[in-house]
Tab-separated table of C-alpha atoms in Angstrom:
chain	number	residue	atom	x	y	z
C	1	MET	CA	0.000	0.000	0.000
C	2	ILE	CA	1.472	3.340	-1.018
C	3	THR	CA	0.266	6.516	0.610
C	4	MET	CA	1.154	9.996	-0.545
C	5	GLY	CA	-0.702	12.605	1.329
C	6	ASP	CA	-4.265	11.351	1.290
C	7	LYS	CA	-3.854	9.145	-1.765
C	8	THR	CA	-3.414	5.397	-1.464
C	9	SER	CA	-2.640	2.579	-3.835
C	10	THR	CA	-2.297	-1.169	-3.258
C	11	ASP	CA	0.685	-2.112	-5.392
C	12	LEU	CA	2.836	-3.618	-2.641
C	13	PRO	CA	2.400	-6.901	-0.770
C	14	ASP	CA	0.355	-6.823	2.414
C	15	GLY	CA	2.337	-5.830	5.485
C	16	VAL	CA	4.595	-3.346	3.726
C	17	GLN	CA	3.534	0.245	3.348
C	18	LEU	CA	5.312	3.032	1.548
C	19	LYS	CA	4.886	6.530	2.932
C	20	VAL	CA	6.030	9.499	0.864
C	21	LEU	CA	6.813	12.656	2.802
C	22	THR	CA	6.736	15.521	0.354
C	23	ALA	CA	8.918	18.587	0.668
C	24	SER	CA	5.878	20.705	1.475
C	25	HIS	CA	5.184	18.370	4.400
C	26	THR	CA	8.699	18.346	5.856
C	27	ASP	CA	10.056	21.777	5.058
C	28	ASP	CA	8.113	23.441	7.857
C	29	LEU	CA	9.027	20.845	10.450
C	30	ALA	CA	11.697	21.450	13.068
C	31	THR	CA	14.510	18.890	13.051
C	32	ASN	CA	13.254	17.001	16.103
C	33	GLU	CA	9.729	16.931	14.734
C	34	LYS	CA	10.964	15.658	11.373
C	35	ILE	CA	13.023	12.910	12.959
C	36	ASN	CA	10.198	11.851	15.273
C	37	THR	CA	7.810	11.681	12.303
C	38	ILE	CA	10.208	9.505	10.321
C	39	LEU	CA	10.960	7.196	13.221
C	40	ASP	CA	7.317	6.775	14.188
C	41	LEU	CA	6.509	5.720	10.618
C	42	VAL	CA	9.497	3.383	10.352
C	43	LYS	CA	8.752	1.746	13.686
C	44	SER	CA	5.207	1.088	12.435
C	45	GLN	CA	6.821	-0.858	9.567
C	46	ARG	CA	6.504	1.758	6.858
C	47	VAL	CA	9.157	2.458	4.263
C	48	VAL	CA	9.529	6.221	4.271
C	49	VAL	CA	10.457	8.145	1.134
C	50	LEU	CA	11.546	11.723	1.691
C	51	GLU	CA	11.228	14.011	-1.301
C	52	ASN	CA	13.890	16.207	0.288
C	53	GLY	CA	16.396	14.068	2.123
C	54	LEU	CA	18.013	14.947	5.399
C	55	SER	CA	21.080	17.103	5.861
C	56	PRO	CA	24.129	15.318	7.330
C	57	ASP	CA	23.414	16.928	10.697
C	58	GLU	CA	19.779	15.782	10.608
C	59	GLU	CA	20.817	12.316	9.490
C	60	SER	CA	23.265	12.006	12.368
C	61	LYS	CA	20.502	12.972	14.801
C	62	LEU	CA	18.233	10.389	13.174
C	63	VAL	CA	20.929	7.748	13.727
C	64	GLU	CA	21.454	8.882	17.302
C	65	ARG	CA	17.726	8.785	18.034
C	66	THR	CA	17.371	5.435	16.256
C	67	MET	CA	19.979	3.914	18.541
C	68	THR	CA	17.933	4.876	21.590
C	69	GLN	CA	14.826	3.250	20.109
C	70	ILE	CA	16.309	-0.153	19.268
C	71	GLN	CA	14.674	-3.033	21.141
C	72	PRO	CA	15.573	-6.741	20.752
C	73	ASP	CA	13.080	-8.598	18.536
C	74	GLU	CA	11.017	-5.427	18.023
C	75	PHE	CA	13.099	-2.798	16.275
C	76	SER	CA	16.683	-3.269	15.132
C	77	GLY	CA	17.245	0.070	13.429
C	78	VAL	CA	16.960	1.515	9.964
C	79	GLU	CA	18.326	1.229	6.480
C	80	ILE	CA	18.998	4.587	4.858
C	81	GLU	CA	19.848	5.427	1.293
C	82	SER	CA	19.753	8.669	-0.633
C	83	GLY	CA	19.433	9.214	-4.341
C	84	GLY	CA	21.944	10.709	-6.721
C	85	ASP	CA	24.832	8.764	-8.199
C	86	PRO	CA	28.108	8.396	-6.315
C	87	ALA	CA	29.823	10.884	-8.605
C	88	GLN	CA	27.200	13.476	-7.716
C	89	LYS	CA	27.578	12.636	-4.058
C	90	LYS	CA	31.281	13.158	-4.485
C	91	SER	CA	30.614	16.494	-6.126
C	92	GLY	CA	28.394	17.332	-3.200
C	93	LEU	CA	31.215	16.567	-0.802
C	94	LEU	CA	33.555	18.674	-2.895
C	95	SER	CA	31.179	21.601	-3.124
C	96	GLY	CA	30.600	21.470	0.591
C	97	PHE	CA	34.317	21.391	1.284
C	98	LEU	CA	35.001	24.287	-1.050
C	99	GLY	CA	32.169	26.316	0.419
C	100	GLY	CA	29.926	26.103	-2.615
C	101	GLY	CA	26.739	24.148	-3.213
C	102	SER	CA	23.509	24.500	-1.361
C	103	SER	CA	22.106	22.677	1.622
C	104	ASP	CA	18.771	22.831	-0.213
C	105	ASP	CA	20.087	20.531	-2.967
C	106	GLN	CA	19.060	17.385	-1.154
C	107	ASN	CA	18.303	14.171	-2.989
C	108	ILE	CA	15.396	11.875	-2.369
C	109	MET	CA	16.006	9.648	0.637
C	110	VAL	CA	14.599	6.271	1.687
C	111	VAL	CA	14.434	5.260	5.349
C	112	ALA	CA	13.242	1.729	5.985
C	113	PRO	CA	12.918	-0.556	9.016
C	114	ALA	CA	15.999	-2.783	9.032
C	115	HIS	CA	14.158	-5.852	10.304
C	116	ILE	CA	11.783	-6.041	7.305
C	117	VAL	CA	14.038	-5.019	4.432
C	118	GLU	CA	17.361	-6.115	3.099
C	119	ASP	CA	19.944	-3.483	2.182
C	120	VAL	CA	18.567	-0.379	0.556
C	121	THR	CA	20.896	0.344	-2.314
C	122	ASN	CA	21.409	3.170	-4.730
C	123	GLU	CA	22.031	1.661	-8.154
C	124	ASN	CA	23.987	4.004	-10.371
C	125	GLY	CA	22.184	7.019	-8.995
C	126	ASP	CA	18.864	6.521	-10.772
C	127	LEU	CA	17.305	3.650	-8.885
C	128	ILE	CA	16.929	2.933	-5.203
C	129	SER	CA	16.081	-0.679	-4.586
C	130	THR	CA	15.514	-2.995	-1.691
C	131	PHE	CA	14.197	-6.455	-0.953
C	132	VAL	CA	11.495	-7.138	1.583
C	133	ARG	CA	12.329	-9.979	3.937
C	134	GLN	CA	9.872	-12.890	3.977
I	1	MET	CA	62.508	0.186	18.016
I	2	PHE	CA	60.322	2.763	19.706
I	3	GLN	CA	63.234	5.130	20.271
I	4	SER	CA	64.502	4.740	16.730
I	5	LEU	CA	61.015	5.518	15.369
I	6	THR	CA	60.695	8.689	17.407
I	7	GLN	CA	64.260	9.713	16.677
I	8	ARG	CA	63.725	9.158	12.972
I	9	LEU	CA	60.568	11.224	13.007
I	10	ALA	CA	61.811	13.959	15.327
I	11	GLY	CA	63.572	15.948	12.678
I	12	VAL	CA	61.263	15.299	9.742
I	13	PHE	CA	58.189	17.409	10.317
I	14	PRO	CA	58.771	20.606	12.283
I	15	PHE	CA	55.547	22.075	13.528
I	16	PHE	CA	54.175	24.576	15.979
I	17	SER	CA	51.687	23.724	18.669
I	18	ASP	CA	49.367	26.256	20.260
I	19	GLY	CA	49.821	24.414	23.560
I	20	GLU	CA	46.234	23.194	23.841
I	21	THR	CA	45.404	19.519	24.042
I	22	LYS	CA	43.271	18.649	21.047
I	23	LYS	CA	40.495	16.100	21.249
I	24	ILE	CA	40.823	13.959	18.147
I	25	GLY	CA	38.103	11.426	17.420
I	26	ILE	CA	38.890	8.240	15.513
I	27	TYR	CA	35.777	7.630	13.444
I	28	GLY	CA	34.663	5.310	10.698
I	29	PRO	CA	32.474	2.292	9.930
I	30	THR	CA	32.591	-0.897	11.970
I	31	ASN	CA	35.700	-3.087	11.743
I	32	ALA	CA	37.731	-0.515	9.806
I	33	GLY	CA	40.589	-0.754	12.304
I	34	LYS	CA	39.930	2.277	14.507
I	35	SER	CA	40.855	0.642	17.812
I	36	THR	CA	43.865	-1.075	16.282
I	37	LEU	CA	45.106	2.313	15.084
I	38	GLY	CA	44.421	3.831	18.496
I	39	ASN	CA	46.481	1.096	20.133
I	40	GLN	CA	49.391	1.709	17.795
I	41	MET	CA	49.286	5.419	18.626
I	42	ILE	CA	49.212	4.654	22.342
I	43	HIS	CA	52.109	2.262	22.069
I	44	ASP	CA	54.191	4.699	20.022
I	45	TRP	CA	53.309	7.963	21.746
I	46	GLY	CA	51.209	7.301	24.837
I	47	ASP	CA	52.196	7.902	28.441
I	48	ASN	CA	50.598	4.751	29.832
I	49	ASP	CA	52.240	1.535	28.638
I	50	ASP	CA	49.350	-0.534	29.993
I	51	ALA	CA	46.592	1.377	28.178
I	52	GLU	CA	44.857	-0.417	25.331
I	53	PHE	CA	41.622	-0.187	23.382
I	54	GLU	CA	39.749	-3.494	23.094
I	55	THR	CA	39.796	-5.109	19.665
I	56	SER	CA	38.400	-8.272	18.117
I	57	ASP	CA	36.935	-9.574	14.882
I	58	ILE	CA	33.447	-9.370	16.365
I	59	GLU	CA	31.596	-6.245	15.320
I	60	HIS	CA	30.815	-3.593	17.913
I	61	GLU	CA	33.713	-4.619	20.156
I	62	THR	CA	34.107	-0.961	21.032
I	63	GLN	CA	30.970	-0.092	22.952
I	64	SER	CA	31.686	3.366	24.208
I	65	ALA	CA	34.061	6.184	23.435
I	66	GLN	CA	37.431	5.539	25.066
I	67	ARG	CA	40.003	8.268	25.503
I	68	GLU	CA	43.787	8.141	25.931
I	69	PRO	CA	46.331	10.966	25.880
I	70	VAL	CA	49.278	10.847	23.496
I	71	THR	CA	52.038	13.351	22.846
I	72	ILE	CA	53.642	13.481	19.434
I	73	GLU	CA	57.009	15.196	19.549
I	74	ARG	CA	58.828	16.701	16.605
I	75	ASP	CA	62.036	18.695	16.388
I	76	GLY	CA	61.590	20.431	19.704
I	77	GLY	CA	57.858	20.867	19.325
I	78	ARG	CA	55.032	18.752	20.658
I	79	VAL	CA	51.384	18.118	20.006
I	80	GLU	CA	49.276	16.821	22.831
I	81	LEU	CA	46.239	14.881	21.749
I	82	ASP	CA	43.448	13.058	23.466
I	83	ILE	CA	42.652	10.326	21.003
I	84	VAL	CA	39.085	9.163	21.310
I	85	ASP	CA	38.344	5.692	20.001
I	86	THR	CA	34.687	5.490	19.002
I	87	PRO	CA	32.344	2.612	18.142
I	88	GLY	CA	31.854	1.944	14.458
I	89	VAL	CA	28.919	3.990	13.226
I	90	THR	CA	25.974	2.004	11.986
I	91	THR	CA	22.238	2.548	11.530
I	92	GLU	CA	21.149	-0.838	12.828
I	93	VAL	CA	22.142	-3.183	15.611
I	94	ASP	CA	20.643	-6.652	15.914
I	95	TYR	CA	21.678	-8.908	18.779
I	96	LYS	CA	21.165	-11.931	16.481
I	97	GLU	CA	24.419	-10.982	14.705
I	98	PHE	CA	26.329	-12.085	17.819
I	99	ILE	CA	24.405	-15.273	18.608
I	100	ASP	CA	27.054	-17.465	16.939
I	101	ASP	CA	29.727	-16.093	19.247
I	102	MET	CA	27.911	-15.873	22.571
I	103	GLU	CA	24.768	-16.664	24.562
I	104	LYS	CA	21.572	-14.712	23.833
I	105	ALA	CA	21.651	-12.684	27.043
I	106	GLU	CA	25.228	-11.642	26.387
I	107	ALA	CA	24.392	-10.855	22.755
I	108	ILE	CA	21.523	-8.608	23.836
I	109	GLU	CA	23.788	-6.867	26.320
I	110	ARG	CA	26.436	-6.344	23.643
I	111	SER	CA	23.876	-4.905	21.247
I	112	ARG	CA	22.575	-2.555	23.945
I	113	GLY	CA	26.111	-1.365	24.596
I	114	ALA	CA	26.663	-0.839	20.892
I	115	THR	CA	23.549	1.329	20.517
I	116	GLU	CA	24.586	3.516	23.430
I	117	GLY	CA	28.091	3.794	22.050
I	118	VAL	CA	26.989	4.798	18.567
I	119	ALA	CA	24.591	7.412	19.951
I	120	GLU	CA	27.383	8.820	22.101
I	121	ALA	CA	29.802	8.854	19.157
I	122	MET	CA	27.327	10.762	16.965
I	123	HIS	CA	26.748	13.325	19.685
I	124	TRP	CA	30.485	13.813	20.252
I	125	LEU	CA	31.131	14.288	16.544
I	126	ARG	CA	28.650	17.164	16.418
I	127	GLU	CA	29.533	18.710	19.760
I	128	ASP	CA	32.871	17.728	21.189
I	129	VAL	CA	35.835	16.828	19.006
I	130	ASP	CA	38.427	19.231	17.590
I	131	GLY	CA	39.458	17.009	14.694
I	132	VAL	CA	38.958	13.595	13.169
I	133	ILE	CA	41.091	10.697	12.038
I	134	TYR	CA	38.699	8.870	9.705
I	135	VAL	CA	39.596	5.223	9.258
I	136	LEU	CA	38.418	3.362	6.172
I	137	ASP	CA	38.889	-0.259	5.251
I	138	SER	CA	40.608	0.025	1.868
I	139	THR	CA	39.242	-3.378	0.831
I	140	LYS	CA	35.684	-2.036	0.879
I	141	ASP	CA	33.661	0.421	-1.195
I	142	PRO	CA	33.920	3.862	0.401
I	143	PHE	CA	30.666	5.103	-1.152
I	144	THR	CA	28.358	4.079	1.666
I	145	GLN	CA	25.576	6.064	3.307
I	146	VAL	CA	27.422	6.000	6.629
I	147	ASN	CA	30.582	7.444	5.098
I	148	THR	CA	28.597	10.043	3.197
I	149	MET	CA	26.799	11.078	6.370
I	150	LEU	CA	29.888	11.211	8.583
I	151	THR	CA	32.063	13.085	6.111
I	152	GLY	CA	29.162	15.456	5.525
I	153	ILE	CA	29.030	16.252	9.232
I	154	ILE	CA	32.800	16.621	9.403
I	155	GLU	CA	32.788	19.089	6.540
I	156	SER	CA	29.782	21.037	7.819
I	157	GLN	CA	31.624	21.442	11.113
I	158	ASN	CA	34.880	22.391	9.332
I	159	LEU	CA	36.730	19.809	11.387
I	160	PRO	CA	40.356	19.191	10.349
I	161	THR	CA	40.517	15.620	9.134
I	162	VAL	CA	43.042	12.992	8.174
I	163	ILE	CA	41.761	9.897	6.395
I	164	LEU	CA	43.609	6.626	6.895
I	165	ALA	CA	43.070	4.139	4.069
I	166	ASN	CA	43.690	1.127	6.275
I	167	LYS	CA	44.407	-2.550	5.726
I	168	THR	CA	46.829	-2.061	2.827
I	169	ASP	CA	48.440	-5.321	3.950
I	170	LEU	CA	45.484	-7.188	2.407
I	171	ASP	CA	45.425	-8.257	-1.249
I	172	GLU	CA	41.984	-6.703	-1.799
I	173	SER	CA	43.182	-3.266	-0.777
I	174	ASN	CA	42.298	-0.511	-3.244
I	175	VAL	CA	43.484	2.878	-2.058
I	176	SER	CA	42.807	4.696	-5.323
I	177	ARG	CA	39.036	4.445	-4.982
I	178	ILE	CA	39.281	6.066	-1.552
I	179	LYS	CA	41.348	8.872	-3.042
I	180	ASP	CA	38.740	9.230	-5.798
I	181	ALA	CA	35.929	9.361	-3.229
I	182	PHE	CA	37.544	12.005	-1.018
I	183	PRO	CA	39.905	14.030	-3.244
I	184	GLN	CA	39.859	17.155	-1.068
I	185	HIS	CA	40.916	15.380	2.084
I	186	THR	CA	44.401	14.408	3.244
I	187	ILE	CA	44.675	10.653	2.814
I	188	VAL	CA	47.385	8.398	4.172
I	189	SER	CA	47.493	4.719	3.318
I	190	GLY	CA	48.823	2.079	5.651
I	191	SER	CA	48.121	-0.819	7.937
I	192	ALA	CA	47.443	-0.208	11.598
I	193	LYS	CA	47.608	-3.945	12.327
I	194	GLU	CA	51.008	-4.408	10.686
I	195	ALA	CA	52.242	-0.913	11.664
I	196	GLU	CA	52.958	-0.130	8.012
I	197	ASN	CA	53.484	3.518	6.975
I	198	LEU	CA	52.388	4.857	10.346
I	199	ASP	CA	55.305	7.275	10.392
I	200	GLU	CA	53.703	9.165	7.492
I	201	LEU	CA	50.384	9.114	9.345
I	202	TYR	CA	51.950	10.504	12.516
I	203	GLY	CA	53.653	13.298	10.609
I	204	THR	CA	50.376	14.178	8.906
I	205	VAL	CA	48.510	14.069	12.212
I	206	ALA	CA	51.061	16.397	13.805
I	207	GLU	CA	50.848	18.835	10.894
I	208	THR	CA	47.061	18.768	10.747
I	209	PHE	CA	46.186	19.017	14.422
I	210	GLY	CA	49.240	20.770	15.828
């Protein structure tokens, strides 16, 4: 089941839901609010797709908060992957190091519950894929 | 051997220290060799011969940030560092990964320690360290989400950084892809386990953080 805003489709197997958080939804959220929203969705077994991914600082806080939420046999953490090919990521690192680039240029990001998906991978920058565990 | 190493290095890289002890975090993914590197630095430059960071082949051996002082001396100058060995950063910890090596209760306890350690390490990176030695396993692909995230934080904080492309003693080592991934950073290749090329690393550390 895929939900985007109020719209829903049923293209995925039962038990796995995809939740798209659009930029308009997340841009007005404070960092803590954004992270709590993502984690609440992931812990309820939803694969979260962020139209605007997280900044490195936000991502580190997500990881830090995730660690405090891990419980044996209930929640083992998250898989995270962002879009854009590795060369572009490298350019992003370069532009950040040289003082150029924009923190607003954030790629799509997928955050998924680690206990229901295999590795989330970025394939050549134009496809993010994962396998759902049976 | 220790004295000959320090004597050989003493005249090579003159530097100036501002006299403050710098807190240098050793960061990187799990099993990259962070603790092994920390132990080599302690053995070569530390004040306490008995100090040692715990290492093993089991992931998440390092459960919390451990700190040891070292003093690198060069040509009349000295740099005092607190090296902070951190747990490998990861986004998931599952006690089942340790079941083969230990009982369930112990595995759960290890996983709990790992989560606390990673959270602490992330907080310290944003709030506490003055510089970073980033350790990468040169046999593995450096383009991972964890590396992208950590180097992004390091750069956003303008933290001086030295990258060690570690494990060059292994046949699968590929240092060039690490240099391609992080061209704007200072990269030293070597093996912490075999103590290969650490003299270049120490000189770079002294120059970067002194």
